[in-house]
Coordinates of C-alpha atoms and ligand atoms in Angstrom, one line a residue:
M285 CA -7.9 -12.7 0.7
I286 CA -8.9 -16.3 0.3
Y287 CA -7.3 -18.4 -2.3
R288 CA -9.8 -20.9 -3.6
A289 CA -13.5 -20.3 -4.3
A290 CA -16.4 -22.4 -5.3
G291 CA -15.3 -23.0 -8.9
T292 CA -12.0 -24.2 -7.7
L293 CA -11.8 -26.9 -10.3
L294 CA -10.6 -24.5 -12.9
L295 CA -7.8 -23.3 -10.6
I296 CA -6.8 -26.8 -9.8
L297 CA -6.7 -27.8 -13.5
G298 CA -4.8 -24.6 -14.2
I299 CA -2.1 -25.6 -11.8
T300 CA -1.7 -29.2 -13.0
T301 CA -1.5 -28.2 -16.6
G302 CA 1.0 -25.5 -15.9
I303 CA -1.1 -22.5 -16.9
F304 CA 0.1 -20.7 -13.8
A305 CA 3.8 -21.0 -14.5
Q306 CA 5.8 -18.1 -13.3
K307 CA 5.3 -15.1 -15.5
T308 CA 8.5 -13.7 -16.9
Q309 CA 7.3 -11.0 -19.3
F310 CA 6.0 -7.8 -17.8
T311 CA 4.7 -4.6 -19.4
H312 CA 5.5 -1.0 -19.0
Q313 CA 2.2 -0.6 -17.2
D314 CA 3.2 -3.4 -14.7
S315 CA 6.4 -1.4 -13.9
L316 CA 4.5 1.9 -13.5
R317 CA 2.2 0.2 -11.1
G318 CA 4.7 -2.0 -9.3
T319 CA 7.8 0.2 -9.0
I320 CA 8.6 3.1 -6.8
T321 CA 9.0 5.4 -9.8
P322 CA 10.9 8.7 -9.5
E323 CA 7.5 10.4 -9.6
R324 CA 6.5 8.5 -6.5
A325 CA 9.7 8.4 -4.6
W326 CA 10.0 12.1 -3.7
W327 CA 6.8 12.5 -1.6
D328 CA 5.5 10.8 1.5
L329 CA 1.7 10.3 1.6
T330 CA 0.2 11.6 4.8
Y331 CA -3.6 11.9 4.3
Y332 CA -6.5 11.2 1.9
H333 CA -9.9 12.7 2.0
L334 CA -11.7 10.6 -0.6
S335 CA -15.2 11.8 -1.4
V336 CA -17.3 9.6 -3.7
K337 CA -20.8 9.8 -5.0
V338 CA -22.2 6.4 -6.0
T339 CA -25.1 6.5 -8.5
P340 CA -26.7 3.1 -9.1
D341 CA -29.0 4.5 -11.9
D342 CA -26.1 5.0 -14.3
S343 CA -23.4 2.8 -12.5
T344 CA -21.1 5.8 -12.0
F345 CA -18.6 6.8 -9.3
S346 CA -17.7 10.5 -9.2
G347 CA -15.9 12.7 -6.7
T348 CA -12.7 14.1 -5.4
N349 CA -9.6 12.9 -3.6
L350 CA -7.7 15.4 -1.5
I351 CA -4.1 14.0 -1.4
Q352 CA -1.9 15.4 1.3
Y353 CA 1.9 14.8 1.2
R354 CA 5.2 15.8 2.6
V355 CA 8.0 16.7 0.2
I356 CA 11.1 14.4 0.8
E357 CA 13.1 15.6 -2.2
P358 CA 12.0 18.4 -4.4
N359 CA 10.5 17.3 -7.7
Q360 CA 8.0 18.9 -10.1
K361 CA 6.3 15.7 -11.4
I362 CA 4.0 13.5 -9.4
Q363 CA 2.4 10.2 -10.3
I364 CA -1.2 9.4 -9.4
D365 CA -2.9 6.1 -10.5
L366 CA -6.4 5.7 -11.9
Q367 CA -7.4 3.0 -14.3
P368 CA -9.6 3.2 -17.3
P369 CA -12.5 3.6 -17.9
M370 CA -12.3 6.0 -14.9
E371 CA -11.1 9.5 -15.8
I372 CA -9.5 12.4 -14.0
S373 CA -11.2 15.6 -15.1
K374 CA -9.3 18.2 -13.1
I375 CA -6.3 18.6 -10.7
T376 CA -5.6 21.6 -8.6
Q377 CA -3.0 22.7 -6.1
N378 CA -3.8 25.7 -3.9
G379 CA -6.8 26.3 -6.2
E380 CA -4.6 26.5 -9.3
E381 CA -5.3 24.1 -12.1
Q382 CA -2.4 21.8 -13.0
K383 CA -1.4 20.3 -16.3
F384 CA -1.4 16.5 -16.5
E385 CA -0.9 13.7 -19.0
R386 CA -2.0 10.1 -18.9
D387 CA 0.1 7.0 -19.5
G388 CA -2.4 4.1 -19.3
N389 CA -3.2 3.6 -15.6
A390 CA -0.8 6.3 -14.4
W391 CA -1.3 10.1 -14.5
F392 CA 1.7 12.4 -14.5
I393 CA 1.0 15.9 -13.1
S394 CA 3.4 18.8 -13.8
L395 CA 3.2 20.9 -10.7
S396 CA 3.4 24.6 -11.2
K397 CA 4.3 25.5 -7.6
K398 CA 7.9 24.9 -6.6
Q399 CA 7.9 21.8 -4.3
Q400 CA 10.2 22.4 -1.4
K401 CA 11.8 19.9 0.9
G402 CA 9.8 19.3 4.1
E403 CA 6.7 21.1 2.9
M404 CA 3.2 19.7 3.5
L405 CA 1.2 20.1 0.3
E406 CA -2.2 19.1 -1.0
L407 CA -3.5 18.0 -4.4
M408 CA -7.2 18.0 -5.2
V409 CA -8.1 15.4 -7.9
E410 CA -11.5 15.3 -9.5
F411 CA -12.6 12.0 -11.1
N412 CA -15.6 10.2 -12.5
G413 CA -16.7 7.3 -14.7
K414 CA -18.2 3.9 -14.7
P415 CA -15.7 1.7 -12.9
K416 CA -14.9 -1.8 -14.1
V417 CA -17.5 -4.3 -13.0
S418 CA -16.3 -7.2 -11.0
R419 CA -17.4 -10.6 -12.4
R420 CA -16.1 -12.7 -9.6
P421 CA -15.5 -10.7 -6.4
P422 CA -13.2 -10.7 -4.5
W423 CA -10.8 -12.4 -7.0
D424 CA -11.8 -10.1 -9.9
G425 CA -11.5 -6.4 -8.9
G426 CA -14.1 -3.8 -9.5
V427 CA -17.6 -2.8 -8.4
S428 CA -20.4 -5.3 -7.9
W429 CA -23.8 -3.8 -8.6
K430 CA -25.8 -6.6 -6.9
K431 CA -29.2 -7.0 -5.3
D432 CA -29.9 -8.4 -1.9
E433 CA -32.4 -11.2 -1.2
K434 CA -35.3 -8.7 -1.3
G435 CA -34.2 -7.2 -4.6
R436 CA -32.8 -4.0 -3.2
P437 CA -29.4 -2.5 -4.3
F438 CA -26.3 -4.1 -2.8
I439 CA -23.2 -2.3 -4.1
V440 CA -19.7 -3.2 -3.0
T441 CA -16.1 -2.7 -4.1
T442 CA -13.3 -5.2 -4.2
N443 CA -9.8 -4.6 -5.6
Q444 CA -7.0 -6.6 -4.1
G445 CA -4.4 -7.3 -6.8
D446 CA -6.1 -5.2 -9.5
G447 CA -5.7 -2.2 -7.3
A448 CA -7.7 0.5 -5.6
S449 CA -7.0 2.7 -8.6
L450 CA -9.8 0.7 -10.3
W451 CA -12.2 3.1 -8.7
W452 CA -10.4 6.0 -7.0
P453 CA -7.2 8.0 -7.8
C454 CA -4.4 7.3 -5.3
K455 CA -0.8 6.3 -4.9
D456 CA -1.4 2.7 -5.8
H457 CA 1.7 1.0 -4.4
P458 CA 1.7 -0.8 -1.1
Y459 CA 5.0 0.8 0.2
D460 CA 3.4 4.1 1.2
E461 CA 0.3 4.5 3.3
P462 CA -1.5 7.7 4.5
D463 CA -1.3 8.2 8.2
S464 CA -5.1 8.6 8.3
M465 CA -8.0 8.9 5.9
L466 CA -11.5 10.3 5.7
L467 CA -13.9 8.6 3.4
S468 CA -17.1 10.4 2.5
V469 CA -19.6 8.3 0.5
T470 CA -22.8 9.6 -1.0
F471 CA -25.5 7.1 -1.8
P472 CA -29.4 6.8 -2.2
K473 CA -31.0 7.8 1.0
D474 CA -32.9 4.5 1.7
L475 CA -29.6 2.7 1.9
M476 CA -26.5 2.9 4.1
D477 CA -22.7 2.9 3.3
V478 CA -20.3 1.0 5.6
S479 CA -16.6 1.7 5.1
N480 CA -13.4 1.6 7.1
G481 CA -12.8 3.1 10.5
K482 CA -15.5 4.9 12.5
L483 CA -18.7 6.6 11.4
I484 CA -18.3 10.2 12.5
K485 CA -21.2 11.8 10.7
L486 CA -24.2 11.0 8.5
D487 CA -25.6 13.8 6.4
N488 CA -29.1 14.1 4.9
N489 CA -28.5 16.0 1.6
N490 CA -32.1 16.9 0.7
D491 CA -31.6 15.6 -2.8
G492 CA -32.5 12.0 -2.3
T493 CA -29.0 11.1 -1.0
K494 CA -27.1 10.7 2.2
T495 CA -23.4 11.1 2.9
A496 CA -21.6 8.9 5.4
H497 CA -18.3 10.1 6.7
W498 CA -15.9 7.4 7.9
F499 CA -12.7 8.3 9.6
V500 CA -9.7 5.9 9.7
N501 CA -7.3 7.0 12.4
N502 CA -4.4 4.7 11.3
P503 CA -2.3 4.0 8.3
I504 CA -4.3 2.1 5.8
N505 CA -3.3 0.1 2.7
S506 CA -5.1 1.3 -0.5
Y507 CA -6.5 -2.2 -1.3
G508 CA -8.2 -2.2 2.1
V509 CA -10.3 0.9 1.4
N510 CA -13.9 -0.2 0.6
I511 CA -17.4 0.9 0.0
N512 CA -20.4 -1.3 0.9
I513 CA -23.9 0.1 0.2
G514 CA -27.0 -1.8 1.1
N515 CA -30.0 -2.2 3.5
Y516 CA -27.8 -2.6 6.5
V517 CA -28.8 -2.9 10.1
H518 CA -26.3 -2.5 12.9
F519 CA -25.6 -4.1 16.2
G520 CA -22.5 -3.9 18.3
D521 CA -20.8 -4.5 21.6
T522 CA -17.5 -3.9 23.2
Y523 CA -14.6 -6.3 23.9
K524 CA -12.3 -6.0 26.8
G525 CA -8.9 -6.7 25.3
E526 CA -5.2 -6.2 25.9
K527 CA -5.4 -2.5 25.1
G528 CA -8.6 -1.7 26.9
T529 CA -12.1 -1.4 25.4
L530 CA -12.5 -2.2 21.7
D531 CA -15.7 -1.2 19.9
C532 CA -17.0 -4.1 17.8
N533 CA -19.6 -3.2 15.2
F534 CA -21.6 -5.6 13.0
W535 CA -23.5 -4.5 9.8
V536 CA -25.7 -7.1 8.1
M537 CA -28.8 -7.2 5.9
D538 CA -31.9 -6.6 8.0
Y539 CA -33.2 -10.1 7.3
N540 CA -30.0 -11.7 8.6
L541 CA -29.9 -9.9 12.0
E542 CA -30.9 -12.7 14.3
K543 CA -28.6 -15.2 12.6
A544 CA -25.8 -12.8 12.7
K545 CA -26.3 -11.9 16.4
K546 CA -25.6 -15.6 17.2
H547 CA -23.0 -16.4 14.6
F548 CA -20.8 -13.3 15.0
K549 CA -20.0 -14.2 18.6
Q550 CA -17.1 -16.0 17.0
A551 CA -15.6 -12.6 16.4
Y552 CA -14.9 -12.4 20.2
Q553 CA -13.3 -15.8 20.2
M554 CA -11.2 -14.7 17.3
L555 CA -10.1 -11.5 19.3
E556 CA -9.3 -13.6 22.3
A557 CA -7.2 -16.1 20.4
F558 CA -5.4 -13.7 18.1
E559 CA -4.6 -11.2 20.9
Y560 CA -3.0 -14.1 22.7
W561 CA -0.9 -15.2 19.8
F562 CA -0.2 -11.9 18.0
G563 CA -0.7 -9.1 20.6
P564 CA -3.3 -6.3 20.8
Y565 CA -5.7 -5.8 18.0
P566 CA -3.8 -3.2 15.9
F567 CA -6.5 -0.6 15.4
Y568 CA -8.2 0.0 18.8
N569 CA -9.2 3.6 17.9
D570 CA -10.8 2.5 14.6
G571 CA -12.7 -0.4 16.2
Y572 CA -13.4 -3.8 14.7
K573 CA -16.1 -4.4 12.2
L574 CA -17.7 -7.3 10.3
V575 CA -19.7 -6.1 7.3
E576 CA -22.0 -8.4 5.3
V577 CA -21.3 -8.5 1.5
P578 CA -22.5 -10.5 -1.5
Y579 CA -19.2 -12.3 -2.0
P580 CA -17.2 -14.7 0.3
G581 CA -15.1 -12.0 2.2
M582 CA -12.0 -9.8 2.3
E583 CA -9.6 -8.4 4.9
H584 CA -10.6 -4.7 4.4
Q585 CA -9.0 -2.9 7.4
S586 CA -11.3 -2.3 10.4
S587 CA -14.1 -3.3 8.0
V588 CA -13.7 -7.0 7.4
T589 CA -16.2 -8.1 4.8
Y590 CA -18.2 -11.2 5.3
G591 CA -20.3 -13.4 3.0
N592 CA -19.9 -17.0 4.2
G593 CA -23.6 -17.6 4.9
F594 CA -23.4 -17.5 8.7
K595 CA -22.0 -21.1 8.7
N596 CA -18.9 -22.7 9.8
G597 CA -16.3 -23.9 7.3
Y598 CA -15.6 -22.1 4.1
G599 CA -18.5 -22.3 1.6
G600 CA -19.5 -25.4 3.5
R601 CA -16.1 -27.1 3.2
D602 CA -13.2 -27.8 5.5
E603 CA -10.0 -26.2 4.3
S604 CA -7.9 -28.7 6.4
H605 CA -9.8 -31.9 5.5
T606 CA -9.5 -32.9 9.2
G607 CA -12.9 -31.9 10.6
Y608 CA -11.4 -29.0 12.6
G609 CA -12.2 -26.6 9.7
M610 CA -15.9 -27.1 10.4
K611 CA -15.6 -26.0 14.0
F612 CA -15.3 -22.3 13.1
D613 CA -16.3 -19.8 10.4
F614 CA -13.3 -19.7 8.1
I615 CA -14.1 -16.2 6.8
I616 CA -14.4 -14.6 10.2
I617 CA -11.2 -16.2 11.4
H618 CA -9.0 -15.9 8.3
E619 CA -10.0 -12.4 7.2
S620 CA -9.8 -11.0 10.7
G621 CA -6.4 -12.7 11.1
H622 CA -5.3 -10.2 8.4
E623 CA -5.8 -7.3 10.8
W624 CA -2.4 -8.4 12.2
F625 CA -0.7 -9.7 9.1
A626 CA -1.7 -7.6 6.0
N627 CA -3.2 -4.5 7.7
N628 CA -0.8 -4.0 10.6
V629 CA 2.3 -5.6 9.1
T630 CA 1.9 -4.9 5.3
N631 CA 4.0 -6.1 2.4
W632 CA 6.2 -3.4 0.9
D633 CA 5.9 -5.0 -2.6
E634 CA 3.2 -7.4 -3.8
A635 CA 5.8 -10.0 -4.4
D636 CA 5.9 -10.4 -0.6
M637 CA 2.1 -11.0 -0.2
W638 CA 3.2 -14.2 1.6
I639 CA 3.7 -11.9 4.6
H640 CA -0.1 -11.5 4.6
E641 CA -1.2 -14.9 3.5
S642 CA 1.3 -17.3 5.1
F643 CA 0.9 -15.9 8.6
T644 CA -2.9 -15.6 8.2
A645 CA -3.3 -19.2 6.9
Y646 CA -1.2 -20.2 9.9
S647 CA -3.4 -18.1 12.2
E648 CA -6.2 -20.6 11.4
S649 CA -4.2 -23.4 13.1
L650 CA -3.4 -21.1 16.0
F651 CA -7.1 -20.4 16.4
V652 CA -7.8 -24.2 16.5
E653 CA -4.9 -24.7 18.9
Y654 CA -6.1 -22.0 21.3
F655 CA -9.6 -23.6 21.6
W656 CA -9.0 -27.3 20.9
G657 CA -5.4 -27.9 21.9
K658 CA -1.9 -28.1 20.4
E659 CA -2.3 -31.3 18.5
A660 CA -5.6 -30.2 17.0
G661 CA -3.9 -27.1 15.6
A662 CA -1.0 -29.1 14.3
E663 CA -3.4 -31.5 12.6
Y664 CA -5.3 -28.7 11.0
C665 CA -2.1 -27.2 9.6
R666 CA -0.8 -30.6 8.3
G667 CA -4.2 -31.2 6.8
T668 CA -3.9 -28.1 4.6
R669 CA -0.9 -29.7 2.9
L670 CA -3.4 -31.2 0.5
N671 CA -3.8 -27.7 -0.9
I672 CA -0.2 -27.3 -1.9
S673 CA 0.8 -27.4 -5.5
N674 CA 4.6 -26.5 -5.5
D675 CA 4.0 -24.9 -8.9
R676 CA 6.1 -21.8 -8.4
P677 CA 7.8 -20.0 -5.5
I678 CA 5.9 -18.3 -2.7
I679 CA 7.7 -15.1 -3.4
G680 CA 6.7 -13.5 -6.7
V681 CA 8.5 -10.9 -8.9
Y682 CA 9.5 -7.6 -7.3
G683 CA 8.6 -4.3 -8.9
V684 CA 5.8 -5.4 -11.2
N685 CA 2.9 -6.0 -8.9
Y686 CA 3.2 -9.7 -9.2
P687 CA 2.6 -12.0 -6.1
G688 CA 3.9 -15.5 -5.8
S689 CA 2.2 -18.9 -6.0
G690 CA -1.1 -19.6 -4.2
D691 CA 1.2 -21.8 -2.1
M692 CA 1.7 -18.6 0.0
Y693 CA -1.3 -19.9 1.9
S694 CA -1.0 -23.6 2.9
K695 CA 2.7 -24.1 2.1
G696 CA 3.5 -20.8 3.9
A697 CA 1.5 -22.0 6.9
N698 CA 3.4 -25.3 6.9
M699 CA 6.7 -23.5 6.5
L700 CA 5.9 -21.5 9.7
H701 CA 4.7 -24.7 11.4
T702 CA 8.0 -26.4 10.5
L703 CA 9.9 -23.4 11.7
R704 CA 8.1 -23.6 15.0
Q705 CA 9.4 -27.2 15.4
I706 CA 13.0 -26.0 14.9
V707 CA 12.5 -23.2 17.4
N708 CA 11.2 -25.9 19.7
D709 CA 10.1 -23.5 22.4
D710 CA 6.4 -22.4 22.3
K711 CA 7.0 -19.4 24.6
K712 CA 9.7 -18.1 22.3
W713 CA 7.6 -18.8 19.2
R714 CA 4.6 -16.8 20.6
K715 CA 7.0 -14.0 21.5
I716 CA 8.2 -13.9 17.9
L717 CA 4.7 -13.7 16.5
R718 CA 3.8 -10.9 18.9
G719 CA 7.2 -9.3 18.4
L720 CA 6.6 -9.1 14.6
N721 CA 3.4 -7.2 15.2
E722 CA 5.1 -4.9 17.7
T723 CA 8.4 -4.3 15.8
F724 CA 6.7 -3.7 12.4
Y725 CA 3.6 -2.0 13.9
H726 CA 1.7 -0.1 11.2
Q727 CA 4.6 -0.6 8.8
T728 CA 5.2 -1.8 5.3
V729 CA 8.0 -4.4 5.2
K730 CA 10.1 -6.6 2.9
A731 CA 10.6 -10.3 3.2
E732 CA 14.2 -9.7 4.3
Q733 CA 13.1 -7.7 7.4
I734 CA 10.8 -10.6 8.5
E735 CA 13.5 -13.2 7.9
K736 CA 16.1 -11.1 9.7
Y737 CA 13.9 -10.5 12.6
I738 CA 13.1 -14.2 13.1
S739 CA 16.7 -15.3 12.6
G740 CA 17.7 -12.7 15.2
E741 CA 15.1 -13.8 17.8
T742 CA 15.8 -17.5 17.3
E743 CA 19.6 -17.0 17.0
L744 CA 19.4 -19.4 14.1
D745 CA 20.9 -19.0 10.6
L746 CA 17.7 -19.4 8.6
E747 CA 18.9 -18.1 5.3
S748 CA 18.8 -21.5 3.5
F749 CA 15.6 -22.4 5.3
F750 CA 13.7 -19.3 3.9
N751 CA 15.4 -19.7 0.5
Q752 CA 14.1 -23.2 0.4
Y753 CA 10.5 -22.6 1.3
L754 CA 10.0 -19.0 -0.1
R755 CA 12.2 -19.0 -3.2
D756 CA 12.2 -22.6 -4.4
T757 CA 9.5 -25.0 -5.3
R758 CA 11.2 -28.3 -4.2
I759 CA 10.2 -30.2 -1.1
P760 CA 13.5 -30.9 0.8
T761 CA 13.9 -34.7 0.9
L762 CA 15.7 -36.6 3.6
E763 CA 17.4 -39.6 2.0
Y764 CA 18.3 -42.3 4.4
A765 CA 19.5 -45.8 4.5
I766 CA 19.5 -48.2 7.4
V767 CA 22.3 -50.7 7.4
D768 CA 22.2 -52.9 10.5
N769 CA 23.6 -50.7 13.3
E770 CA 24.1 -47.6 11.1
I771 CA 21.8 -45.0 9.7
R772 CA 23.1 -42.7 6.9
Y773 CA 21.2 -39.6 5.9
R774 CA 21.4 -36.4 3.9
W775 CA 19.2 -33.6 2.5
T776 CA 18.5 -33.7 -1.3
N777 CA 16.2 -31.9 -3.6
C778 CA 17.1 -28.6 -1.8
V779 CA 19.0 -25.4 -2.1
N780 CA 22.7 -25.3 -1.4
D781 CA 23.6 -25.3 2.2
F782 CA 20.2 -26.5 3.4
N783 CA 20.9 -27.9 6.8
M784 CA 17.6 -27.8 8.7
P785 CA 17.7 -29.9 11.9
V786 CA 14.9 -32.4 12.0
K787 CA 13.2 -34.4 14.7
V788 CA 13.2 -38.2 14.0
Y789 CA 12.0 -41.3 15.8
I790 CA 14.6 -44.1 15.8
N791 CA 13.2 -47.4 17.0
G792 CA 10.4 -45.2 18.3
E793 CA 12.7 -43.0 20.3
M794 CA 12.8 -39.2 19.6
K795 CA 16.1 -37.8 18.5
W796 CA 17.2 -34.5 16.7
I797 CA 19.6 -34.9 13.8
Q798 CA 21.3 -32.2 11.8
P799 CA 21.5 -33.4 8.2
T800 CA 23.4 -31.5 5.5
G801 CA 23.8 -32.1 1.8
R802 CA 26.5 -34.7 2.6
W803 CA 26.0 -38.1 4.1
S804 CA 26.1 -38.3 7.9
R805 CA 26.2 -41.5 9.9
L806 CA 24.6 -42.5 13.2
K807 CA 25.8 -45.7 14.9
Q808 CA 24.5 -47.6 17.8
S809 CA 25.3 -50.9 19.4
G810 CA 22.1 -52.7 18.6
N811 CA 20.3 -52.8 15.2
Y812 CA 18.1 -49.9 13.9
K813 CA 14.7 -51.2 13.1
S814 CA 12.6 -48.1 12.3
F815 CA 13.3 -44.5 11.3
E816 CA 10.6 -41.9 11.0
I817 CA 10.6 -38.1 10.5
D818 CA 8.3 -36.1 12.8
K819 CA 5.2 -35.4 10.8
N820 CA 5.1 -31.7 11.7
F821 CA 8.0 -31.0 9.4
Y822 CA 7.0 -30.2 5.9
V823 CA 9.6 -32.4 4.2
A824 CA 9.8 -35.7 2.3
A825 CA 11.6 -38.8 3.2
F826 CA 13.2 -41.2 0.8
P827 CA 14.6 -44.6 2.0
I828 CA 17.3 -45.9 -0.3
T829 CA 19.1 -49.2 -0.3
V830 CA 22.2 -48.3 -2.3
I831 CA 24.3 -45.3 -1.4
N832 CA 26.5 -43.7 -4.0
Ligands
ZN94 ZN1 -6.1 -14.1 3.1

C-alpha cells in the first residue's frame, strides 16, 4: 500500500490538528475481526476455492467459497467473516446444510459433524450481494465499477485494511493463510479477469460469460486476493533470476500496450535489485505480474496492480524530494517490494503492518542504491524524513485490526537506515535482509520475531532501539556541550536505557561515541571546535551551554 495520495492535503491537515491521534476505544466488531477468537483458533486454513460471478448490470458479486481446513483442537463452532451488505445464503459440510448466525461482520456456524483432531474438512459457503463501492481506492476498500478510457467496464477490488471479507467470505485475520488457492472468476465475455497466481484455464460459458481460473501455488494473505476485469491485453517474458526462470506477465489496457512495453522494463530492474538485497523472488511458481488498474496501485500477491500513468515518480511527484524519486516508477518499485515484505514475510497482526511498510519504504532507497550508488540511496532515504509526522507510534494496537501511524513508511525506513549505520557492515546488513526473507519464508510473524532475529544476527541489544522507534513518538536527542577541551553528551527525549551508539565528527574527524541517559565526557589535549552527528542517523542534536 502507499500512504499518501493526490488529495494529500487533508491527510496532512489531519495530522497537524491531531485528528489521527491514537484510537483507544474499540468495538466488539473490532475484536471479532482483529482477535484470534476461540472460533478461529481451533482450525488451520489449508485451501480456498473461491468462485465469484461478477455482474456489472446490477453490481452484484455471487458465488461460493470452498474452505478447507485441518482440525487442530476439536470444536463445533467456526467463525467466517463477510461484511454487510454481502450475505451468506447457505453453508454446507459434506452436503449437509449447517445452522449459522450472524454477529455483524462475523458469521458463527454450528457444525453438525463431530470435528476430530487432525481431520481435513471442507465447508462450502454460498454468498451474494452488492459489495460496498470504494470511493477512493486503494485507501477505501470495496469494488470500483469504473470505465476505461474508451468507456468500457473496468471493475476492480481493493480491500487492505477494511478486509477481504468486504466481498468474499473468508477467515479474515492475517495470522492464518491457506497453503494454496484457486480463484474462478466469471465475467462478461468481451472482457478479461486478471487475478493472482497463474491462469490455468479460461472457459467459454455459452451464456455471454467467461470464467478465468487462477491458481495460487503459495500461501496468500486474504487482502492480497484481487479481481481485475477489463479490456486487457497481455505481454510477457521471462527473467533469469536466483531461483531459475521466472515468468513475468503484464496485463494492460489495449490502448496502453506500446507505452507499457517500454515502461514495464523497470520490473526487470526491480527484480535484479531486490533479489540482490532480499533474496529470490518468493513466488517463482506463481510468476510475477503487473496489472493495470484505475487507481494508483497495490501489492496484491503475484498480481501487483499498477495505475501510475506509465511515468516515473509517484503521481508525478518525488517522494524523497531529492530528485532520485523521479528516476524510477514509485509504484512498480514500492508495490513489488512488498512481494518480499508483506506477501512473503507477512504481519501476524495488523498492528505490525510496519513489517510490510517500513521495509518496503526502505526498499526504495535500496533500489536507488543498487543503480545510483550508496550515497544516492542514503540521500533518498534521508529525503523521505520530510514525510514523518511523529504523531503516534509505528506499532498500532494489537487484537483490534488497528495499524500504527503512517510513519511506518518514512520513519520506519529511516529507522532501518539508522540501524544499518550501527551494524556498520554492509555485507552483514544485506545478509540480515536476505535472512529475514529466508527465515520467515511464507510465514506470518510478530514484531518481536523480527526484532529478535536482527538482534541475534547483529549480536546487539536492540530492545531500547526498537522501543524508541516503534513504540514511542519522540526523536531521540543528543544533548551536548563543548567546553574548551571537553565535550559532554547524553541522550534525552528517549525511552529508558536508550544507549544507541552514534557516529560523530569532532573537528571534522569521524568518531563513534556511546551516549546513555547520563552525561559522558570526552577530553582531548587541544580545543574542540566542531561537533556534528552523522546525518544518516535519524536523531536530533541539541547544543547546550549550561549543564545541570
Ligand atoms: Zn506499501
